[in-house]
Coordinates of C-alpha atoms in Angstrom, one line a residue:
M1009 CA -0.9 -17.9 35.3
T1010 CA 0.5 -17.0 31.8
A1011 CA 3.4 -18.8 30.2
A1012 CA 5.5 -15.6 30.6
T1013 CA 4.8 -15.5 34.3
H1014 CA 5.6 -19.2 34.7
A1015 CA 8.9 -18.7 32.8
L1016 CA 9.8 -15.7 35.0
G1017 CA 9.0 -17.7 38.1
R1018 CA 11.3 -20.4 36.9
E1019 CA 14.1 -18.0 36.2
L1020 CA 13.8 -16.4 39.6
Q1021 CA 14.0 -19.9 41.3
L1022 CA 17.1 -20.9 39.3
V1023 CA 18.9 -17.7 40.2
H1024 CA 18.1 -18.1 43.9
A1025 CA 19.0 -21.7 43.8
A1026 CA 22.5 -20.8 42.4
Q1027 CA 22.9 -18.3 45.2
W1028 CA 22.1 -20.9 47.8
L1029 CA 24.3 -23.5 46.1
Y1030 CA 27.4 -21.3 45.9
A1031 CA 26.8 -19.9 49.4
I1032 CA 27.3 -23.3 50.8
N1033 CA 29.7 -25.0 48.5
G1034 CA 33.0 -23.8 47.1
E1035 CA 32.3 -25.7 43.8
P1036 CA 29.0 -27.1 42.6
F1037 CA 28.0 -30.0 44.9
V1038 CA 31.4 -30.1 46.5
P1039 CA 31.4 -29.4 50.3
G1040 CA 33.8 -26.7 51.3
E1041 CA 34.1 -23.0 51.9
G1042 CA 31.2 -21.2 50.2
D1043 CA 31.2 -18.0 48.3
P1044 CA 30.6 -15.2 50.8
Y1045 CA 29.1 -12.9 48.1
A1046 CA 26.6 -15.6 47.2
R1047 CA 25.8 -15.8 50.9
L1048 CA 25.3 -12.0 51.1
V1049 CA 23.0 -11.7 48.1
R1050 CA 20.7 -14.6 48.9
G1051 CA 19.4 -12.4 51.7
F1052 CA 18.7 -14.9 54.4
D1053 CA 21.3 -14.0 57.0
S1054 CA 20.2 -11.7 59.8
D1055 CA 22.2 -9.4 62.0
E1056 CA 20.3 -10.1 65.2
D1057 CA 23.0 -8.5 67.4
G1058 CA 22.4 -5.2 65.7
T1059 CA 25.7 -5.0 63.9
D1060 CA 25.9 -4.4 60.1
D1061 CA 27.8 -7.6 59.5
A1062 CA 25.4 -10.5 59.6
G1063 CA 27.3 -13.6 60.7
G1064 CA 30.6 -12.2 59.5
I1065 CA 29.6 -12.1 55.8
L1066 CA 31.0 -8.7 55.1
A1067 CA 34.3 -9.6 56.8
S1068 CA 34.5 -12.8 54.6
V1069 CA 33.8 -10.7 51.5
A1070 CA 36.6 -8.2 52.4
E1071 CA 39.0 -11.0 53.2
R1072 CA 38.9 -12.2 49.5
G1073 CA 40.6 -9.0 48.5
P1074 CA 39.7 -5.6 47.1
V1075 CA 38.6 -7.0 43.7
W1076 CA 37.7 -10.7 43.1
R1077 CA 35.5 -12.8 40.9
S1078 CA 32.5 -14.4 42.5
R1079 CA 31.2 -17.8 41.4
L1080 CA 28.0 -15.8 40.5
D1081 CA 30.0 -14.3 37.6
T1082 CA 30.4 -10.8 38.9
W1083 CA 33.4 -8.8 40.0
V1084 CA 33.1 -8.0 43.8
V1085 CA 34.7 -4.7 44.7
T1086 CA 35.5 -3.8 48.3
G1087 CA 38.0 -1.7 50.2
P1088 CA 38.4 2.1 50.3
T1089 CA 41.0 2.3 47.6
A1090 CA 39.1 0.4 45.0
L1091 CA 35.9 2.2 46.0
R1092 CA 37.5 5.6 45.5
E1093 CA 38.8 4.5 42.1
L1094 CA 35.3 3.7 40.9
S1095 CA 33.5 6.5 42.8
G1096 CA 31.5 8.6 40.4
S1097 CA 32.7 6.8 37.3
R1098 CA 30.8 7.4 34.1
E1099 CA 31.8 4.0 33.0
L1100 CA 29.5 2.2 35.4
A1101 CA 25.7 2.1 35.6
V1102 CA 23.3 0.4 38.0
S1103 CA 22.0 -2.8 36.4
A1104 CA 19.8 -5.7 37.6
A1105 CA 21.5 -9.0 38.1
V1106 CA 18.2 -10.7 38.4
P1107 CA 15.3 -11.0 35.9
Q1108 CA 12.8 -8.2 36.3
A1109 CA 9.1 -8.4 35.5
E1110 CA 8.9 -4.7 34.9
A1111 CA 12.0 -2.5 34.3
W1112 CA 12.2 0.7 36.4
L1113 CA 15.9 1.6 36.2
P1114 CA 16.9 4.2 33.5
D1115 CA 18.8 2.7 30.6
P1116 CA 22.5 2.3 31.4
A1117 CA 23.6 4.7 28.7
R1118 CA 21.1 7.3 30.0
Q1119 CA 22.7 6.9 33.5
R1120 CA 26.0 7.9 31.9
S1121 CA 24.7 11.3 31.0
T1122 CA 24.4 14.3 33.2
A1123 CA 20.8 14.8 32.1
L1124 CA 19.4 12.2 34.5
V1125 CA 21.3 13.6 37.5
R1126 CA 20.1 17.1 36.6
D1127 CA 16.5 16.0 36.4
L1128 CA 16.8 14.2 39.8
A1129 CA 18.3 17.4 41.3
R1130 CA 15.4 19.5 40.0
R1131 CA 12.9 17.2 41.8
G1132 CA 14.8 16.0 44.9
G1133 CA 18.1 17.9 45.1
T1134 CA 19.2 20.1 47.9
R1135 CA 17.8 23.3 46.4
A1136 CA 14.5 21.6 45.6
V1137 CA 13.9 20.2 49.1
R1138 CA 14.8 23.6 50.6
G1139 CA 12.0 25.0 48.6
H1140 CA 9.6 22.4 50.1
A1141 CA 11.0 22.8 53.7
G1142 CA 7.7 24.2 55.0
T1143 CA 5.7 21.5 53.4
L1144 CA 8.0 18.7 54.7
R1145 CA 7.7 20.2 58.2
E1146 CA 3.9 20.3 57.8
Q1147 CA 3.7 16.7 56.6
A1148 CA 5.8 15.5 59.4
T1149 CA 3.7 17.3 62.0
Q1150 CA 0.5 15.9 60.5
A1151 CA 2.0 12.4 60.5
A1152 CA 3.0 12.7 64.2
A1153 CA -0.5 14.1 65.1
L1154 CA -2.1 10.9 63.8
L1155 CA -0.4 8.9 66.5
G1156 CA -1.4 8.6 70.1
P1157 CA 0.5 7.6 73.3
G1158 CA 1.2 3.9 73.6
P1159 CA 2.5 1.2 71.4
V1160 CA 3.3 2.0 67.8
D1161 CA 5.1 0.5 64.9
L1162 CA 7.3 3.4 63.8
M1163 CA 7.7 1.9 60.3
A1164 CA 4.2 1.0 59.4
D1165 CA 2.5 3.8 61.4
F1166 CA 4.9 6.7 60.8
A1167 CA 7.9 6.3 58.4
E1168 CA 6.1 4.6 55.5
P1169 CA 2.9 6.7 55.3
L1170 CA 5.0 9.9 55.9
T1171 CA 7.3 9.0 53.0
A1172 CA 4.4 8.4 50.6
A1173 CA 2.9 11.7 51.6
V1174 CA 6.2 13.6 51.2
Y1175 CA 7.1 12.1 47.9
A1176 CA 3.6 12.8 46.5
V1177 CA 4.2 16.4 47.2
L1178 CA 7.8 16.4 45.9
L1179 CA 6.7 14.7 42.7
D1180 CA 3.5 16.9 42.1
V1181 CA 1.1 14.0 42.4
P1182 CA -2.5 15.3 42.1
Q1183 CA -4.4 15.1 45.4
E1184 CA -6.9 12.7 44.0
R1185 CA -4.1 10.2 43.1
H1186 CA -2.3 10.3 46.5
A1187 CA -3.9 7.0 47.7
A1188 CA -3.0 5.2 44.5
F1189 CA 0.5 6.7 44.6
A1190 CA 1.0 5.4 48.2
A1191 CA -0.2 1.9 47.2
A1192 CA 2.1 1.8 44.2
V1193 CA 5.1 3.0 46.3
A1194 CA 4.3 0.3 48.9
A1195 CA 4.1 -2.4 46.1
T1196 CA 7.6 -1.3 44.8
A1197 CA 9.2 -1.4 48.2
P1198 CA 11.3 -4.6 47.3
A1199 CA 12.5 -3.2 44.0
V1200 CA 16.0 -2.2 45.0
D1201 CA 16.7 -5.5 46.7
A1202 CA 15.2 -7.4 43.8
L1203 CA 18.1 -6.1 41.6
L1204 CA 20.3 -8.7 43.3
C1205 CA 18.1 -11.1 45.3
P1206 CA 15.1 -12.8 43.6
Q1207 CA 11.8 -12.2 45.3
T1208 CA 8.9 -14.6 45.4
L1209 CA 6.8 -14.7 42.3
E1210 CA 3.9 -13.1 44.1
V1211 CA 6.0 -10.2 45.4
T1212 CA 7.5 -9.8 41.9
R1213 CA 4.1 -9.5 40.4
R1214 CA 3.0 -6.9 42.9
L1215 CA 6.2 -5.0 42.3
A1216 CA 5.6 -5.0 38.6
A1217 CA 2.1 -3.8 39.0
G1218 CA 3.3 -0.9 41.2
V1219 CA 5.9 0.1 38.6
R1220 CA 3.3 0.1 35.9
E1221 CA 1.0 2.3 38.1
L1222 CA 3.7 4.8 38.7
R1223 CA 4.8 4.9 35.1
E1224 CA 1.2 5.6 34.1
L1225 CA 0.9 8.3 36.7
F1226 CA 4.0 10.1 35.4
A1227 CA 3.3 9.5 31.7
G1228 CA 3.8 12.6 29.5
R1229 CA 6.0 14.4 31.9
D1230 CA 9.3 16.0 30.9
R1231 CA 11.1 14.3 33.8
A1232 CA 9.1 11.1 34.0
E1233 CA 12.2 8.9 34.1
A1234 CA 13.6 10.8 37.1
D1235 CA 10.2 10.9 38.8
L1236 CA 9.9 7.1 38.5
L1237 CA 13.4 6.6 40.0
L1238 CA 12.6 8.9 42.9
A1239 CA 9.3 7.2 43.6
V1240 CA 10.8 3.7 43.6
A1241 CA 14.4 4.1 44.9
G1242 CA 14.2 7.5 46.5
A1243 CA 11.1 6.9 48.6
R1244 CA 12.6 3.5 49.7
A1245 CA 15.8 5.3 50.8
A1246 CA 13.8 8.0 52.6
A1247 CA 11.8 5.5 54.6
D1248 CA 14.8 3.4 55.4
L1249 CA 16.9 6.3 56.5
L1250 CA 14.1 7.6 58.8
G1251 CA 13.6 4.1 60.2
N1252 CA 17.3 3.6 60.9
A1253 CA 17.5 7.0 62.6
L1254 CA 14.5 6.2 64.8
H1255 CA 16.1 2.8 65.6
T1256 CA 19.2 4.6 66.8
L1257 CA 17.2 6.9 69.0
L1258 CA 15.3 4.2 70.7
G1259 CA 18.1 3.6 73.1
R1260 CA 19.0 7.2 73.6
P1261 CA 16.5 9.1 75.7
R1262 CA 18.7 12.0 76.3
E1263 CA 19.1 12.6 72.5
W1264 CA 15.4 12.2 72.0
A1265 CA 14.9 15.0 74.6
Q1266 CA 17.5 17.1 72.9
L1267 CA 15.5 17.1 69.7
R1268 CA 12.8 19.0 71.5
S1269 CA 15.1 21.9 72.5
D1270 CA 17.4 21.6 69.5
P1271 CA 15.7 20.4 66.3
G1272 CA 18.9 20.9 64.4
H1273 CA 20.3 17.9 66.3
A1274 CA 18.3 15.8 63.9
A1275 CA 20.8 16.4 61.2
R1276 CA 23.6 14.9 63.3
V1277 CA 21.4 11.9 64.1
V1278 CA 20.7 11.3 60.5
E1279 CA 24.3 11.7 59.5
E1280 CA 25.3 9.1 62.1
A1281 CA 22.6 6.7 61.0
Q1282 CA 23.7 7.0 57.4
R1283 CA 27.3 6.5 58.3
D1284 CA 26.8 3.5 60.6
R1285 CA 24.2 1.8 58.4
P1286 CA 24.6 2.9 54.8
L1287 CA 21.3 2.8 52.9
W1288 CA 22.7 0.4 50.3
R1289 CA 25.1 -2.3 51.3
A1290 CA 25.8 -3.3 47.7
H1291 CA 25.5 -1.7 44.3
P1292 CA 24.9 -4.0 41.3
L1293 CA 26.6 -2.4 38.3
V1294 CA 27.6 -3.0 34.7
A1295 CA 30.7 -1.7 33.0
L1296 CA 29.9 0.5 30.0
A1297 CA 33.6 0.8 29.1
P1298 CA 36.8 -0.8 30.3
A1299 CA 37.7 0.2 33.9
E1300 CA 40.3 -0.6 36.5
A1301 CA 40.1 -1.1 40.2
A1302 CA 43.0 -2.1 42.5
G1303 CA 45.0 -3.2 39.5
T1304 CA 42.3 -5.4 38.1
R1305 CA 40.9 -4.7 34.6
I1306 CA 37.2 -4.8 34.2
E1307 CA 36.0 -5.3 30.6
T1308 CA 33.0 -3.7 28.9
G1309 CA 29.9 -5.6 29.8
D1310 CA 31.3 -7.2 32.9
T1311 CA 29.0 -7.1 35.9
V1312 CA 30.4 -5.5 39.1
T1313 CA 29.0 -5.3 42.6
V1314 CA 30.4 -2.7 44.9
V1315 CA 30.0 -4.0 48.5
T1316 CA 30.3 -1.6 51.5
T1317 CA 32.0 -3.7 54.2
G1318 CA 31.9 -1.1 56.9
T1319 CA 35.6 -1.2 57.6
G1320 CA 36.5 2.2 56.2
G1321 CA 35.6 4.2 59.2
G1322 CA 33.0 6.3 57.4
P1323 CA 30.5 6.3 54.6
A1324 CA 31.8 4.8 51.4
P1325 CA 31.7 6.8 48.2
L1326 CA 28.8 6.0 45.9
P1327 CA 29.8 4.5 42.6
V1328 CA 27.1 6.1 40.5
R1329 CA 26.1 9.8 40.8
A1330 CA 22.4 9.0 40.3
C1331 CA 22.5 7.2 43.7
A1332 CA 23.8 10.3 45.4
A1333 CA 21.1 12.4 43.8
L1334 CA 18.5 10.4 45.8
L1335 CA 19.9 11.4 49.2
P1336 CA 19.0 15.1 49.7
A1337 CA 15.2 14.4 49.8
A1338 CA 15.7 11.4 52.0
R1339 CA 17.8 13.3 54.5
A1340 CA 15.5 16.3 54.5
Q1341 CA 12.5 14.1 55.3
A1342 CA 14.2 12.5 58.3
E1343 CA 15.5 15.9 59.6
Q1344 CA 12.0 17.2 59.7
A1345 CA 10.3 14.0 61.0
L1346 CA 12.5 13.4 64.0
P1347 CA 11.9 16.7 65.8
A1348 CA 8.2 16.7 64.8
L1349 CA 7.7 13.3 66.5
A1350 CA 9.8 14.3 69.5
A1351 CA 7.8 17.6 69.9
R1352 CA 4.6 15.6 70.2
F1353 CA 5.9 12.7 72.3
P1354 CA 8.6 13.6 74.9
L1355 CA 9.1 9.9 75.7
L1356 CA 10.3 7.2 73.2
R1357 CA 11.3 3.7 74.2
P1358 CA 11.6 0.3 72.6
D1359 CA 8.6 -2.1 72.9
G1360 CA 9.9 -5.2 71.3
D1361 CA 12.5 -6.4 68.8
P1362 CA 12.8 -4.7 65.4
V1363 CA 12.3 -7.0 62.4
R1364 CA 14.3 -6.7 59.2
L1365 CA 13.0 -8.3 56.0
R1366 CA 14.6 -11.4 54.5
R1367 CA 15.6 -11.3 50.8
A1368 CA 16.7 -7.7 51.4
P1369 CA 20.5 -7.8 51.1
L1370 CA 20.9 -4.3 49.8
T1371 CA 18.6 -2.3 52.1
R1372 CA 18.3 -4.7 55.1
R1373 CA 14.8 -3.1 55.2
L1374 CA 13.1 -2.6 58.6
V1375 CA 9.6 -3.8 58.3
R1376 CA 8.7 -3.5 62.0
L1377 CA 10.1 -1.1 64.6
P1378 CA 7.9 -1.5 67.8
A1379 CA 8.1 1.4 70.2
R1380 CA 6.1 3.1 72.9
L1381 CA 5.4 6.8 72.7
G1382 CA 4.4 8.7 75.8
E1383 CA 3.9 12.0 77.5
E1384 CA 6.0 13.4 80.3
E1385 CA 6.0 11.1 83.3
T1386 CA 4.6 12.6 86.6
R1387 CA 5.5 11.5 90.1

């Protein structure tokens, strides 16, 4: 282990230790009410009852007010009014609050321009995915065809490999590099959560290697920056959205059957999944210029975390336009995948408890979704 790796590991440990400390204590080493934001970002509270508010954390975050200062030295922004004020602001950029072994986010100043959003749209925007509709449908059909009746993990056996195949096509990855691309995408799966929650050193090293592999793959391209962002964050969003939609359908046999006669119903299922469980529960940001939310002034250089508390009755506006630019391709994949799987398997039912990853406070990533696929029952 190199000195740099050792130093990084120590930094990650210190950040995670601070999160745990403030989550439990109101002040350092003083028992009392802890910081709910620290409790959220440490990533160890599960929502076993299936709700989006693990142990009431989101409610506790919202109770502190629309804008408040966490003990972790960031402004926490919640509530519909404050979110609308910051929505689409050019004064905010996504920024890591945790040391990174390999940077993959575009420079904050670059995020402020329209060029990045334009490049993302050219690759994964609504018009781009419409042009690939036939390919997306073919990829979904092929992924479903690889499955057989019986027990299956819908994440490991369907959503994850399909996402890697779809994004390899969207990003023009040469056929001979598809396997390497899929491995790199899998390695970078924790990248979004690692912006706020330190991962283990081994996971961090694999993540960094995956980023380097993707950067090498896209080297020399005109839109390499956008391609890297889509491969890391876009592919993660696509797999998570498809997994959440499948999770929703596990308890709804009538809707699963409806997908066979009405493939367009998939769009409604995907919209519901996105509304009820937003892809990103928190957005780590940095202020590039002074801003104001709910009467609170945020100075240049201040860190801000926008937290979706689920109390607004609908999807919260996204604070950075680049985040919204990742969604069309993710939705398109899910809208093709659901009817393709339903067409092959008329029956879908749960076959165990789903498992969500720890240290994943932003995505609450599904890592296991056990189900049983079957043919029509005969009597």
